[in-house]
Each structure stands twice: as C-alpha cells, then as structure tokens.
C-alpha cells in the first residue's frame, strides 16, 4: 500500500505530496483527508477544468438538439437523428489518433488552455449560424471543428489525471473525475432543454453564446495549473521534435500505442467492455428520442417531447452520479470486474420491460440503469488502462480508447437507424441491446492474465 503521494524522482517541479507532515508541523483536517483524490490544488483545478468544459458541452448539445431535432418545423426520422448524433461524435474519431501523439509531446496544460480558447472562438461561429437559421453543411463543419477540439481537451484531462492523483486512489479518481464531468454535462443539457421554451425563438443561439463563455472559464482555470505539472516531462521522447516531425509520427505513434496494448490483455478487454456498452447505449439513446418525439407526443408537441427527453436524460445522469459513489466501495468488496458485470446484468434485465411499457417513468428508470452501468464500466476501463499502460504511451492509448468508444456509440446509433421505425417501437432492438450487455457481463467474469 502506498502511504501517500510523495514526490518521486522525475516529478515536475511543484509536485505536491500528501505524505505525513514534517517535524513541527501540525496536520489539519481538510479536503485531502475526506477526499484523497482532491488532496492537491492541481487535482482540484483539473477537476474544475473538466466540469466547466463538459458543462459547456452539455449546453451545446441542448442547443443543437432543440434546434435540429425538437423544432416544430422539423420531424426527425431515424436517419436524421443518427446523422445529427454522428456530427457530434465524428470528431472523436477524426481527432483521436492525433491527440495522443501531441499529448505525449506538448505540455498538456497548454493544450487545455489553447484548445478551450480556440473552441470558444469557433463556438461563436456556431452561434452566428444558428442565429441566421442555417442548418446545412456550414453548421455541420463548424460543429465538427468545435467538437474535435473538445476531444483533444478530454484526452488531455485523462492523460494528466495520474500525474495529480496517487496510484492507490486511481479507482476513486476515475469514479469522481469523469463521472463529475458527465453529470455536469448532463445537468447542463437538462437545464438548457428546460430554458429553451422560456428564452423564445432565439434560445438555441443564446445557449451557444453561453457555451463560449463556459469554455473561456475552463481555459482560465486550466491556466492556473503549473505548466509542467501534467507532463510529459521535458526528458520524454518527442520534446525535441519539430511540429513537422510530430505530424509525421502520428501513424507510427498510433501503431506503437496499439502494440503496447497488445501485450496488456486486461487493458484490451476493459476497453472492449466499455465499447460494448456504448453500442447498446447509442442504440437506446436514439430509440428513446424517437419514442418521446413520435409516440408519447403528437407531432405538434415539440416542447413537450423536449421536456420528456430531458427527464429521460436526467435518469441517465442520476445513474452516472450514483455509480460514482458506489464504485469505490463496491469494487473493494467485489472487485472491479465483478462489480462491472453486476451492473451490466442489471441494465440488461431492465431495458426490455422499460421500453416495452412506453411510459416515461419506465424509460427514465431504464436510462438510470444504463447510466449506472455505463459509468461503472467506464471507471473500471479507465482504471485498468491507467494501471497497465506505461506513462510514455498513455496519451496515445487514451486517444485510441476515445476513438473506439465513440465508434461504438456511432455503431449503436446506426443500428437504431436500421432497426427502429419512426415510432421508436422496436422490440428487436431492445432485445439485441439486452443480449449484448448480458454477454459482455459474462465475458468480464472470465479470468484474464493481468499482463503478458
């Protein structure tokens, strides 16, 4: 057991430990005693950066969702819904392969600052397009750029986390940090959807302007972290390379990251488990939207459908929030793998009856089970990757991770577009998602060698 987060050789200047106080120093009970993952100032700043950024993302999703999918003038088909979500998710696949290579060469703190400021500027362009009632290729491309920069930020946050949290607390950190960000994003989405009817016809444009302001706040918070704190260390390979050399090394770096993963079967399986849940989640997300838009509400009740979808989204958010509190304790009692399997099994059992009921309360309960299971397997996946992957490859591996997670989500969305009618009543889709999660839960329980 580690006794604390004492500075180690090679730690950047300014690293703060959480070991025993020196002679003549009294120890005062503070946040670090109650929440070891927040024991250092830099860990709190990293969390605050994530909260501001992901809340802004959630508000952007609310604005674009109300503008494209819940406008009274637009009747979204399964294909249109899938296309809209694909625009929001494509950057995760396009930017991901490049993000890790640069995060292993550039100061991760500077990436967080510059990328958030650049996003804020691009988002103002999105606001101008929405205000002008544009919904064509120009809007799609601008959103792609904004979300692509956001992918770079999230990869940097994940790669920097082990630099500010002791290894003994990584499970808790992966429960608190990503879950808090997810909840902040979901809460901002719900708030944005609730505000839309009250802000009037220009609500989406006003919300997007708010997104830009939130990203500036995220950049300001990140700028308070010491530049060297999140790594990579100046002596790491790549710091002396030019930008041209960095760009040329992208493909080679990704291959090296995949090769590194090849020798870590537990990390590989953890990644695959999270992807499987994302496939099921993506399919059911689209189906939920179709049900509330076309079955639970009439075509002219766009605002009511928007409110119903916000309630379902709140269920998923609540599930994620609860998972953050349950994961550290339950993983100590059952182990990470067993706890993830249990939550996937519960979600698999809950989905078919929840959707078959065609009742809003049941849909929200099913969303809660999906959110709980999703955050639990994400916590487990993040932890195994951070434990099994060497620091010099971590940025590249987490970028691959982000790519495959969102490929899984897009696959689920495309699956729903093929299997779900406009009404959203799709028993085959519901059962398929349930079987996938149950099979994944059983796979988790099989023994695996921790490291080749």
GROMACS .gro file of C-alpha atoms in nm:
model
  452
    1UNK     CA    1   0.000   0.000   0.000
    2UNK     CA    2   0.119   0.346  -0.082
    3UNK     CA    3   0.144   0.581   0.211
    4UNK     CA    4   0.091   0.894   0.014
    5UNK     CA    5   0.166   1.084  -0.298
    6UNK     CA    6   0.519   1.187  -0.211
    7UNK     CA    7   0.714   1.345  -0.497
    8UNK     CA    8   0.910   1.087  -0.692
    9UNK     CA    9   1.225   1.125  -0.899
   10UNK     CA   10   1.126   1.278  -1.229
   11UNK     CA   11   0.815   1.451  -1.091
   12UNK     CA   12   0.778   1.804  -1.226
   13UNK     CA   13   0.875   2.098  -1.009
   14UNK     CA   14   0.597   2.200  -0.775
   15UNK     CA   15   0.461   1.848  -0.730
   16UNK     CA   16   0.270   1.829  -0.406
   17UNK     CA   17   0.277   1.521  -0.186
   18UNK     CA   18   0.023   1.403   0.062
   19UNK     CA   19   0.251   1.217   0.299
   20UNK     CA   20   0.292   1.270   0.670
   21UNK     CA   21   0.368   1.620   0.790
   22UNK     CA   22   0.726   1.702   0.881
   23UNK     CA   23   0.852   1.768   1.230
   24UNK     CA   24   0.698   2.065   1.399
   25UNK     CA   25   0.406   2.076   1.158
   26UNK     CA   26   0.056   2.007   1.278
   27UNK     CA   27  -0.180   1.827   1.047
   28UNK     CA   28  -0.514   1.999   0.999
   29UNK     CA   29  -0.809   1.803   0.876
   30UNK     CA   30  -0.909   1.926   0.531
   31UNK     CA   31  -1.042   1.819   0.195
   32UNK     CA   32  -0.747   1.586   0.138
   33UNK     CA   33  -0.844   1.378   0.444
   34UNK     CA   34  -1.203   1.332   0.330
   35UNK     CA   35  -1.133   1.316  -0.047
   36UNK     CA   36  -0.778   1.191  -0.113
   37UNK     CA   37  -0.826   1.237  -0.488
   38UNK     CA   38  -0.867   1.611  -0.424
   39UNK     CA   39  -0.575   1.637  -0.183
   40UNK     CA   40  -0.369   1.864  -0.406
   41UNK     CA   41  -0.452   2.203  -0.553
   42UNK     CA   42  -0.369   2.078  -0.902
   43UNK     CA   43  -0.611   1.787  -0.879
   44UNK     CA   44  -0.889   2.029  -0.782
   45UNK     CA   45  -0.801   2.259  -1.069
   46UNK     CA   46  -0.802   1.966  -1.311
   47UNK     CA   47  -1.147   1.865  -1.190
   48UNK     CA   48  -1.276   2.223  -1.219
   49UNK     CA   49  -1.143   2.242  -1.576
   50UNK     CA   50  -1.331   1.925  -1.662
   51UNK     CA   51  -1.653   2.046  -1.501
   52UNK     CA   52  -1.653   2.378  -1.685
   53UNK     CA   53  -1.567   2.218  -2.018
   54UNK     CA   54  -1.815   1.930  -2.002
   55UNK     CA   55  -2.094   2.155  -1.874
   56UNK     CA   56  -2.032   2.368  -2.183
   57UNK     CA   57  -2.051   2.056  -2.400
   58UNK     CA   58  -2.382   1.963  -2.240
   59UNK     CA   59  -2.524   2.308  -2.305
   60UNK     CA   60  -2.410   2.285  -2.668
   61UNK     CA   61  -2.587   1.952  -2.709
   62UNK     CA   62  -2.905   2.100  -2.566
   63UNK     CA   63  -2.887   2.395  -2.804
   64UNK     CA   64  -2.821   2.185  -3.113
   65UNK     CA   65  -3.072   1.920  -3.011
   66UNK     CA   66  -3.353   2.171  -2.966
   67UNK     CA   67  -3.255   2.347  -3.288
   68UNK     CA   68  -3.229   2.039  -3.511
   69UNK     CA   69  -3.434   1.761  -3.350
   70UNK     CA   70  -3.709   1.930  -3.149
   71UNK     CA   71  -3.806   2.219  -3.370
   72UNK     CA   72  -4.180   2.220  -3.451
   73UNK     CA   73  -4.084   2.272  -3.816
   74UNK     CA   74  -3.872   1.956  -3.826
   75UNK     CA   75  -3.991   1.594  -3.792
   76UNK     CA   76  -3.676   1.393  -3.725
   77UNK     CA   77  -3.657   1.049  -3.888
   78UNK     CA   78  -3.429   0.774  -3.751
   79UNK     CA   79  -3.177   0.858  -4.023
   80UNK     CA   80  -3.182   1.230  -3.940
   81UNK     CA   81  -3.139   1.158  -3.570
   82UNK     CA   82  -2.844   0.929  -3.647
   83UNK     CA   83  -2.691   1.192  -3.873
   84UNK     CA   84  -2.717   1.462  -3.607
   85UNK     CA   85  -2.552   1.245  -3.344
   86UNK     CA   86  -2.283   1.142  -3.593
   87UNK     CA   87  -2.190   1.509  -3.643
   88UNK     CA   88  -2.146   1.544  -3.268
   89UNK     CA   89  -1.938   1.226  -3.243
   90UNK     CA   90  -1.728   1.219  -3.559
   91UNK     CA   91  -1.457   1.448  -3.417
   92UNK     CA   92  -1.388   1.190  -3.151
   93UNK     CA   93  -1.278   0.955  -3.428
   94UNK     CA   94  -1.112   1.215  -3.652
   95UNK     CA   95  -0.905   1.392  -3.386
   96UNK     CA   96  -0.840   1.095  -3.159
   97UNK     CA   97  -0.549   0.941  -3.349
   98UNK     CA   98  -0.365   1.274  -3.348
   99UNK     CA   99  -0.447   1.379  -2.993
  100UNK     CA  100  -0.237   1.122  -2.810
  101UNK     CA  101   0.078   1.179  -3.010
  102UNK     CA  102   0.066   1.552  -2.941
  103UNK     CA  103  -0.031   1.500  -2.576
  104UNK     CA  104   0.283   1.289  -2.534
  105UNK     CA  105   0.494   1.573  -2.679
  106UNK     CA  106   0.324   1.901  -2.591
  107UNK     CA  107   0.258   2.043  -2.247
  108UNK     CA  108  -0.084   1.906  -2.154
  109UNK     CA  109  -0.160   2.218  -1.954
  110UNK     CA  110  -0.102   2.437  -2.258
  111UNK     CA  111  -0.319   2.207  -2.466
  112UNK     CA  112  -0.604   2.251  -2.217
  113UNK     CA  113  -0.573   2.631  -2.227
  114UNK     CA  114  -0.525   2.685  -2.600
  115UNK     CA  115  -0.779   2.425  -2.713
  116UNK     CA  116  -1.052   2.564  -2.484
  117UNK     CA  117  -0.990   2.919  -2.605
  118UNK     CA  118  -0.993   2.804  -2.968
  119UNK     CA  119  -1.320   2.622  -2.906
  120UNK     CA  120  -1.472   2.935  -2.758
  121UNK     CA  121  -1.395   3.127  -3.078
  122UNK     CA  122  -1.533   2.852  -3.304
  123UNK     CA  123  -1.848   2.825  -3.093
  124UNK     CA  124  -1.920   3.193  -3.155
  125UNK     CA  125  -1.928   3.100  -3.524
  126UNK     CA  126  -2.181   2.827  -3.443
  127UNK     CA  127  -2.394   3.084  -3.261
  128UNK     CA  128  -2.389   3.313  -3.566
  129UNK     CA  129  -2.502   3.029  -3.793
  130UNK     CA  130  -2.781   2.923  -3.558
  131UNK     CA  131  -2.898   3.282  -3.522
  132UNK     CA  132  -2.910   3.300  -3.904
  133UNK     CA  133  -3.121   2.980  -3.915
  134UNK     CA  134  -2.852   2.787  -4.105
  135UNK     CA  135  -2.865   2.410  -4.070
  136UNK     CA  136  -2.662   2.289  -4.368
  137UNK     CA  137  -2.305   2.182  -4.431
  138UNK     CA  138  -2.158   2.505  -4.291
  139UNK     CA  139  -2.314   2.440  -3.949
  140UNK     CA  140  -2.209   2.075  -3.955
  141UNK     CA  141  -1.846   2.154  -4.038
  142UNK     CA  142  -1.823   2.427  -3.772
  143UNK     CA  143  -1.964   2.195  -3.507
  144UNK     CA  144  -1.721   1.923  -3.617
  145UNK     CA  145  -1.427   2.159  -3.560
  146UNK     CA  146  -1.555   2.263  -3.216
  147UNK     CA  147  -1.618   1.907  -3.103
  148UNK     CA  148  -1.283   1.795  -3.242
  149UNK     CA  149  -1.101   2.044  -3.022
  150UNK     CA  150  -1.310   1.919  -2.732
  151UNK     CA  151  -1.183   1.567  -2.794
  152UNK     CA  152  -0.825   1.692  -2.759
  153UNK     CA  153  -0.918   1.851  -2.426
  154UNK     CA  154  -1.080   1.537  -2.283
  155UNK     CA  155  -0.788   1.319  -2.388
  156UNK     CA  156  -0.552   1.563  -2.215
  157UNK     CA  157  -0.758   1.553  -1.896
  158UNK     CA  158  -0.745   1.172  -1.885
  159UNK     CA  159  -0.374   1.155  -1.966
  160UNK     CA  160  -0.290   1.410  -1.694
  161UNK     CA  161  -0.501   1.256  -1.418
  162UNK     CA  162  -0.238   1.006  -1.291
  163UNK     CA  163   0.004   1.298  -1.251
  164UNK     CA  164  -0.208   1.464  -0.981
  165UNK     CA  165  -0.360   1.161  -0.804
  166UNK     CA  166  -0.176   0.887  -0.615
  167UNK     CA  167  -0.188   0.543  -0.782
  168UNK     CA  168  -0.365   0.398  -0.478
  169UNK     CA  169  -0.656   0.634  -0.540
  170UNK     CA  170  -0.695   0.590  -0.916
  171UNK     CA  171  -1.017   0.388  -0.885
  172UNK     CA  172  -1.176   0.665  -0.680
  173UNK     CA  173  -1.034   0.931  -0.911
  174UNK     CA  174  -1.183   0.756  -1.213
  175UNK     CA  175  -1.513   0.746  -1.030
  176UNK     CA  176  -1.508   1.111  -0.927
  177UNK     CA  177  -1.348   1.298  -1.218
  178UNK     CA  178  -1.513   1.155  -1.534
  179UNK     CA  179  -1.843   1.098  -1.353
  180UNK     CA  180  -1.850   1.453  -1.223
  181UNK     CA  181  -1.783   1.573  -1.576
  182UNK     CA  182  -2.056   1.350  -1.718
  183UNK     CA  183  -2.303   1.470  -1.456
  184UNK     CA  184  -2.207   1.833  -1.519
  185UNK     CA  185  -2.266   1.783  -1.891
  186UNK     CA  186  -2.595   1.603  -1.839
  187UNK     CA  187  -2.714   1.864  -1.589
  188UNK     CA  188  -2.625   2.144  -1.831
  189UNK     CA  189  -2.815   1.960  -2.106
  190UNK     CA  190  -3.124   1.932  -1.886
  191UNK     CA  191  -3.100   2.298  -1.784
  192UNK     CA  192  -3.056   2.403  -2.146
  193UNK     CA  193  -3.356   2.199  -2.258
  194UNK     CA  194  -3.563   2.346  -1.975
  195UNK     CA  195  -3.461   2.701  -2.064
  196UNK     CA  196  -3.530   2.666  -2.436
  197UNK     CA  197  -3.907   2.728  -2.420
  198UNK     CA  198  -3.856   3.028  -2.189
  199UNK     CA  199  -3.591   3.202  -2.398
  200UNK     CA  200  -3.803   3.226  -2.709
  201UNK     CA  201  -3.722   3.166  -3.077
  202UNK     CA  202  -3.356   3.267  -3.037
  203UNK     CA  203  -3.298   3.026  -2.746
  204UNK     CA  204  -3.053   2.796  -2.928
  205UNK     CA  205  -2.831   3.088  -3.035
  206UNK     CA  206  -2.835   3.235  -2.684
  207UNK     CA  207  -2.740   2.900  -2.532
  208UNK     CA  208  -2.450   2.861  -2.775
  209UNK     CA  209  -2.314   3.202  -2.669
  210UNK     CA  210  -2.328   3.072  -2.311
  211UNK     CA  211  -2.124   2.771  -2.423
  212UNK     CA  212  -1.848   3.002  -2.548
  213UNK     CA  213  -1.835   3.181  -2.212
  214UNK     CA  214  -1.808   2.849  -2.029
  215UNK     CA  215  -1.512   2.742  -2.240
  216UNK     CA  216  -1.328   3.064  -2.158
  217UNK     CA  217  -1.382   2.986  -1.789
  218UNK     CA  218  -1.237   2.635  -1.844
  219UNK     CA  219  -0.927   2.784  -2.010
  220UNK     CA  220  -0.874   3.032  -1.726
  221UNK     CA  221  -0.894   2.755  -1.466
  222UNK     CA  222  -0.652   2.531  -1.658
  223UNK     CA  223  -0.403   2.820  -1.687
  224UNK     CA  224  -0.362   2.814  -1.307
  225UNK     CA  225  -0.204   2.465  -1.318
  226UNK     CA  226   0.179   2.479  -1.338
  227UNK     CA  227   0.284   2.419  -1.697
  228UNK     CA  228   0.496   2.110  -1.623
  229UNK     CA  229   0.256   1.954  -1.374
  230UNK     CA  230   0.055   1.734  -1.611
  231UNK     CA  231   0.355   1.622  -1.817
  232UNK     CA  232   0.503   1.498  -2.029
  233UNK     CA  233   0.841   1.551  -1.866
  234UNK     CA  234   1.096   1.754  -2.068
  235UNK     CA  235   1.319   1.449  -2.097
  236UNK     CA  236   1.048   1.233  -2.253
  237UNK     CA  237   1.093   1.135  -2.619
  238UNK     CA  238   0.944   1.383  -2.864
  239UNK     CA  239   1.004   1.713  -2.685
  240UNK     CA  240   1.291   1.796  -2.919
  241UNK     CA  241   1.096   1.710  -3.233
  242UNK     CA  242   0.963   1.975  -3.466
  243UNK     CA  243   0.594   2.010  -3.546
  244UNK     CA  244   0.660   1.851  -3.885
  245UNK     CA  245   0.826   1.555  -3.721
  246UNK     CA  246   0.537   1.527  -3.476
  247UNK     CA  247   0.284   1.521  -3.759
  248UNK     CA  248   0.487   1.260  -3.946
  249UNK     CA  249   0.499   1.046  -3.632
  250UNK     CA  250   0.121   1.026  -3.587
  251UNK     CA  251   0.070   0.698  -3.773
  252UNK     CA  252   0.384   0.544  -3.624
  253UNK     CA  253   0.285   0.657  -3.276
  254UNK     CA  254  -0.062   0.506  -3.302
  255UNK     CA  255   0.085   0.176  -3.418
  256UNK     CA  256   0.319   0.185  -3.117
  257UNK     CA  257   0.025   0.252  -2.888
  258UNK     CA  258  -0.165  -0.044  -3.031
  259UNK     CA  259   0.144  -0.263  -2.997
  260UNK     CA  260   0.173  -0.154  -2.636
  261UNK     CA  261  -0.190  -0.254  -2.580
  262UNK     CA  262  -0.130  -0.590  -2.748
  263UNK     CA  263   0.079  -0.701  -2.450
  264UNK     CA  264  -0.175  -0.588  -2.192
  265UNK     CA  265  -0.477  -0.820  -2.219
  266UNK     CA  266  -0.659  -0.679  -1.918
  267UNK     CA  267  -0.647  -0.329  -2.064
  268UNK     CA  268  -0.762  -0.461  -2.403
  269UNK     CA  269  -1.059  -0.639  -2.253
  270UNK     CA  270  -1.153  -0.343  -2.036
  271UNK     CA  271  -1.160  -0.125  -2.348
  272UNK     CA  272  -1.377  -0.377  -2.534
  273UNK     CA  273  -1.625  -0.396  -2.245
  274UNK     CA  274  -1.678  -0.019  -2.244
  275UNK     CA  275  -1.723  -0.024  -2.623
  276UNK     CA  276  -1.990  -0.294  -2.599
  277UNK     CA  277  -2.190  -0.083  -2.354
  278UNK     CA  278  -2.153   0.221  -2.580
  279UNK     CA  279  -2.304   0.027  -2.871
  280UNK     CA  280  -2.609  -0.059  -2.661
  281UNK     CA  281  -2.630   0.291  -2.515
  282UNK     CA  282  -2.612   0.459  -2.857
  283UNK     CA  283  -2.891   0.243  -2.996
  284UNK     CA  284  -3.118   0.302  -2.698
  285UNK     CA  285  -3.044   0.676  -2.691
  286UNK     CA  286  -3.176   0.718  -3.045
  287UNK     CA  287  -3.474   0.495  -2.971
  288UNK     CA  288  -3.562   0.697  -2.660
  289UNK     CA  289  -3.562   1.016  -2.863
  290UNK     CA  290  -3.789   0.861  -3.127
  291UNK     CA  291  -4.032   0.729  -2.866
  292UNK     CA  292  -4.074   1.062  -2.686
  293UNK     CA  293  -4.089   1.258  -3.014
  294UNK     CA  294  -4.330   1.041  -3.214
  295UNK     CA  295  -4.512   0.802  -2.978
  296UNK     CA  296  -4.553   0.973  -2.642
  297UNK     CA  297  -4.626   1.312  -2.802
  298UNK     CA  298  -4.807   1.432  -3.113
  299UNK     CA  299  -4.608   1.599  -3.397
  300UNK     CA  300  -4.708   1.950  -3.284
  301UNK     CA  301  -4.594   1.891  -2.923
  302UNK     CA  302  -4.225   1.959  -2.977
  303UNK     CA  303  -4.179   2.135  -2.642
  304UNK     CA  304  -4.349   1.852  -2.452
  305UNK     CA  305  -4.128   1.597  -2.629
  306UNK     CA  306  -3.824   1.806  -2.541
  307UNK     CA  307  -3.926   1.802  -2.175
  308UNK     CA  308  -3.981   1.425  -2.180
  309UNK     CA  309  -3.640   1.366  -2.333
  310UNK     CA  310  -3.487   1.588  -2.064
  311UNK     CA  311  -3.645   1.366  -1.799
  312UNK     CA  312  -3.505   1.052  -1.963
  313UNK     CA  313  -3.163   1.216  -1.989
  314UNK     CA  314  -3.184   1.311  -1.622
  315UNK     CA  315  -3.233   0.942  -1.541
  316UNK     CA  316  -2.906   0.855  -1.714
  317UNK     CA  317  -2.733   1.143  -1.536
  318UNK     CA  318  -2.861   1.029  -1.199
  319UNK     CA  319  -2.739   0.677  -1.271
  320UNK     CA  320  -2.391   0.805  -1.355
  321UNK     CA  321  -2.385   1.014  -1.040
  322UNK     CA  322  -2.486   0.718  -0.822
  323UNK     CA  323  -2.223   0.498  -0.988
  324UNK     CA  324  -1.951   0.740  -0.883
  325UNK     CA  325  -2.040   0.689  -0.516
  326UNK     CA  326  -2.093   0.315  -0.541
  327UNK     CA  327  -1.788   0.218  -0.749
  328UNK     CA  328  -1.506   0.270  -0.495
  329UNK     CA  329  -1.681   0.081  -0.215
  330UNK     CA  330  -1.829  -0.197  -0.428
  331UNK     CA  331  -1.507  -0.252  -0.622
  332UNK     CA  332  -1.326  -0.307  -0.293
  333UNK     CA  333  -1.588  -0.563  -0.188
  334UNK     CA  334  -1.642  -0.744  -0.519
  335UNK     CA  335  -1.353  -0.634  -0.739
  336UNK     CA  336  -1.373  -0.403  -1.039
  337UNK     CA  337  -1.461  -0.677  -1.288
  338UNK     CA  338  -1.737  -0.837  -1.081
  339UNK     CA  339  -1.898  -0.505  -0.997
  340UNK     CA  340  -1.898  -0.401  -1.363
  341UNK     CA  341  -2.055  -0.737  -1.457
  342UNK     CA  342  -2.329  -0.697  -1.197
  343UNK     CA  343  -2.428  -0.351  -1.321
  344UNK     CA  344  -2.432  -0.465  -1.684
  345UNK     CA  345  -2.653  -0.761  -1.590
  346UNK     CA  346  -2.900  -0.533  -1.412
  347UNK     CA  347  -2.913  -0.300  -1.711
  348UNK     CA  348  -2.967  -0.594  -1.946
  349UNK     CA  349  -3.264  -0.709  -1.738
  350UNK     CA  350  -3.413  -0.358  -1.707
  351UNK     CA  351  -3.408  -0.241  -2.070
  352UNK     CA  352  -3.671  -0.459  -2.246
  353UNK     CA  353  -3.957  -0.404  -1.996
  354UNK     CA  354  -3.871  -0.034  -1.956
  355UNK     CA  355  -3.903   0.033  -2.329
  356UNK     CA  356  -4.194  -0.207  -2.385
  357UNK     CA  357  -4.403  -0.016  -2.130
  358UNK     CA  358  -4.388   0.305  -2.342
  359UNK     CA  359  -4.420   0.500  -2.016
  360UNK     CA  360  -4.198   0.798  -1.941
  361UNK     CA  361  -4.125   0.690  -1.583
  362UNK     CA  362  -4.015   0.345  -1.701
  363UNK     CA  363  -3.795   0.497  -1.973
  364UNK     CA  364  -3.630   0.717  -1.713
  365UNK     CA  365  -3.571   0.412  -1.491
  366UNK     CA  366  -3.418   0.223  -1.782
  367UNK     CA  367  -3.197   0.523  -1.859
  368UNK     CA  368  -3.087   0.528  -1.495
  369UNK     CA  369  -2.981   0.161  -1.515
  370UNK     CA  370  -2.795   0.227  -1.841
  371UNK     CA  371  -2.622   0.535  -1.696
  372UNK     CA  372  -2.523   0.347  -1.382
  373UNK     CA  373  -2.378   0.054  -1.575
  374UNK     CA  374  -2.208   0.279  -1.830
  375UNK     CA  375  -2.028   0.489  -1.572
  376UNK     CA  376  -1.927   0.181  -1.374
  377UNK     CA  377  -1.764   0.008  -1.673
  378UNK     CA  378  -1.601   0.336  -1.774
  379UNK     CA  379  -1.449   0.371  -1.428
  380UNK     CA  380  -1.320   0.015  -1.449
  381UNK     CA  381  -1.188   0.064  -1.802
  382UNK     CA  382  -1.011   0.390  -1.720
  383UNK     CA  383  -0.853   0.238  -1.411
  384UNK     CA  384  -0.717  -0.071  -1.584
  385UNK     CA  385  -0.578   0.136  -1.869
  386UNK     CA  386  -0.407   0.378  -1.631
  387UNK     CA  387  -0.264   0.091  -1.426
  388UNK     CA  388  -0.146  -0.127  -1.714
  389UNK     CA  389  -0.028   0.133  -1.967
  390UNK     CA  390   0.314   0.297  -1.928
  391UNK     CA  391   0.312   0.676  -1.893
  392UNK     CA  392   0.506   0.739  -2.214
  393UNK     CA  393   0.228   0.565  -2.412
  394UNK     CA  394  -0.067   0.679  -2.205
  395UNK     CA  395  -0.169   0.974  -2.422
  396UNK     CA  396  -0.168   0.762  -2.736
  397UNK     CA  397  -0.355   0.474  -2.574
  398UNK     CA  398  -0.621   0.703  -2.430
  399UNK     CA  399  -0.668   0.861  -2.771
  400UNK     CA  400  -0.722   0.515  -2.921
  401UNK     CA  401  -0.960   0.449  -2.634
  402UNK     CA  402  -1.160   0.762  -2.709
  403UNK     CA  403  -1.178   0.670  -3.076
  404UNK     CA  404  -1.308   0.317  -3.025
  405UNK     CA  405  -1.559   0.429  -2.761
  406UNK     CA  406  -1.717   0.673  -3.000
  407UNK     CA  407  -1.701   0.431  -3.290
  408UNK     CA  408  -1.903   0.201  -3.066
  409UNK     CA  409  -2.151   0.477  -2.992
  410UNK     CA  410  -2.189   0.558  -3.364
  411UNK     CA  411  -2.235   0.188  -3.443
  412UNK     CA  412  -2.518   0.173  -3.190
  413UNK     CA  413  -2.675   0.485  -3.340
  414UNK     CA  414  -2.653   0.338  -3.690
  415UNK     CA  415  -2.802   0.014  -3.559
  416UNK     CA  416  -3.101   0.206  -3.425
  417UNK     CA  417  -3.141   0.388  -3.757
  418UNK     CA  418  -3.169   0.049  -3.928
  419UNK     CA  419  -3.386  -0.139  -3.678
  420UNK     CA  420  -3.610   0.130  -3.527
  421UNK     CA  421  -3.916   0.273  -3.703
  422UNK     CA  422  -4.005   0.641  -3.664
  423UNK     CA  423  -4.230   0.549  -3.370
  424UNK     CA  424  -3.934   0.403  -3.180
  425UNK     CA  425  -4.126   0.082  -3.103
  426UNK     CA  426  -3.851  -0.170  -3.181
  427UNK     CA  427  -3.858  -0.493  -2.973
  428UNK     CA  428  -3.576  -0.647  -3.177
  429UNK     CA  429  -3.352  -0.352  -3.095
  430UNK     CA  430  -3.437  -0.365  -2.725
  431UNK     CA  431  -3.364  -0.738  -2.703
  432UNK     CA  432  -3.043  -0.705  -2.905
  433UNK     CA  433  -2.909  -0.439  -2.668
  434UNK     CA  434  -3.004  -0.653  -2.368
  435UNK     CA  435  -2.834  -0.966  -2.505
  436UNK     CA  436  -2.518  -0.769  -2.588
  437UNK     CA  437  -2.489  -0.636  -2.233
  438UNK     CA  438  -2.560  -0.976  -2.076
  439UNK     CA  439  -2.297  -1.147  -2.293
  440UNK     CA  440  -2.048  -0.875  -2.203
  441UNK     CA  441  -2.120  -0.920  -1.832
  442UNK     CA  442  -2.047  -1.293  -1.858
  443UNK     CA  443  -1.727  -1.224  -2.053
  444UNK     CA  444  -1.598  -0.991  -1.780
  445UNK     CA  445  -1.614  -1.277  -1.529
  446UNK     CA  446  -1.373  -1.493  -1.725
  447UNK     CA  447  -1.017  -1.494  -1.586
  448UNK     CA  448  -0.754  -1.291  -1.769
  449UNK     CA  449  -0.379  -1.262  -1.728
  450UNK     CA  450  -0.306  -0.917  -1.582
  451UNK     CA  451  -0.003  -0.857  -1.806
  452UNK     CA  452   0.191  -1.052  -2.069
   0.00000   0.00000   0.00000
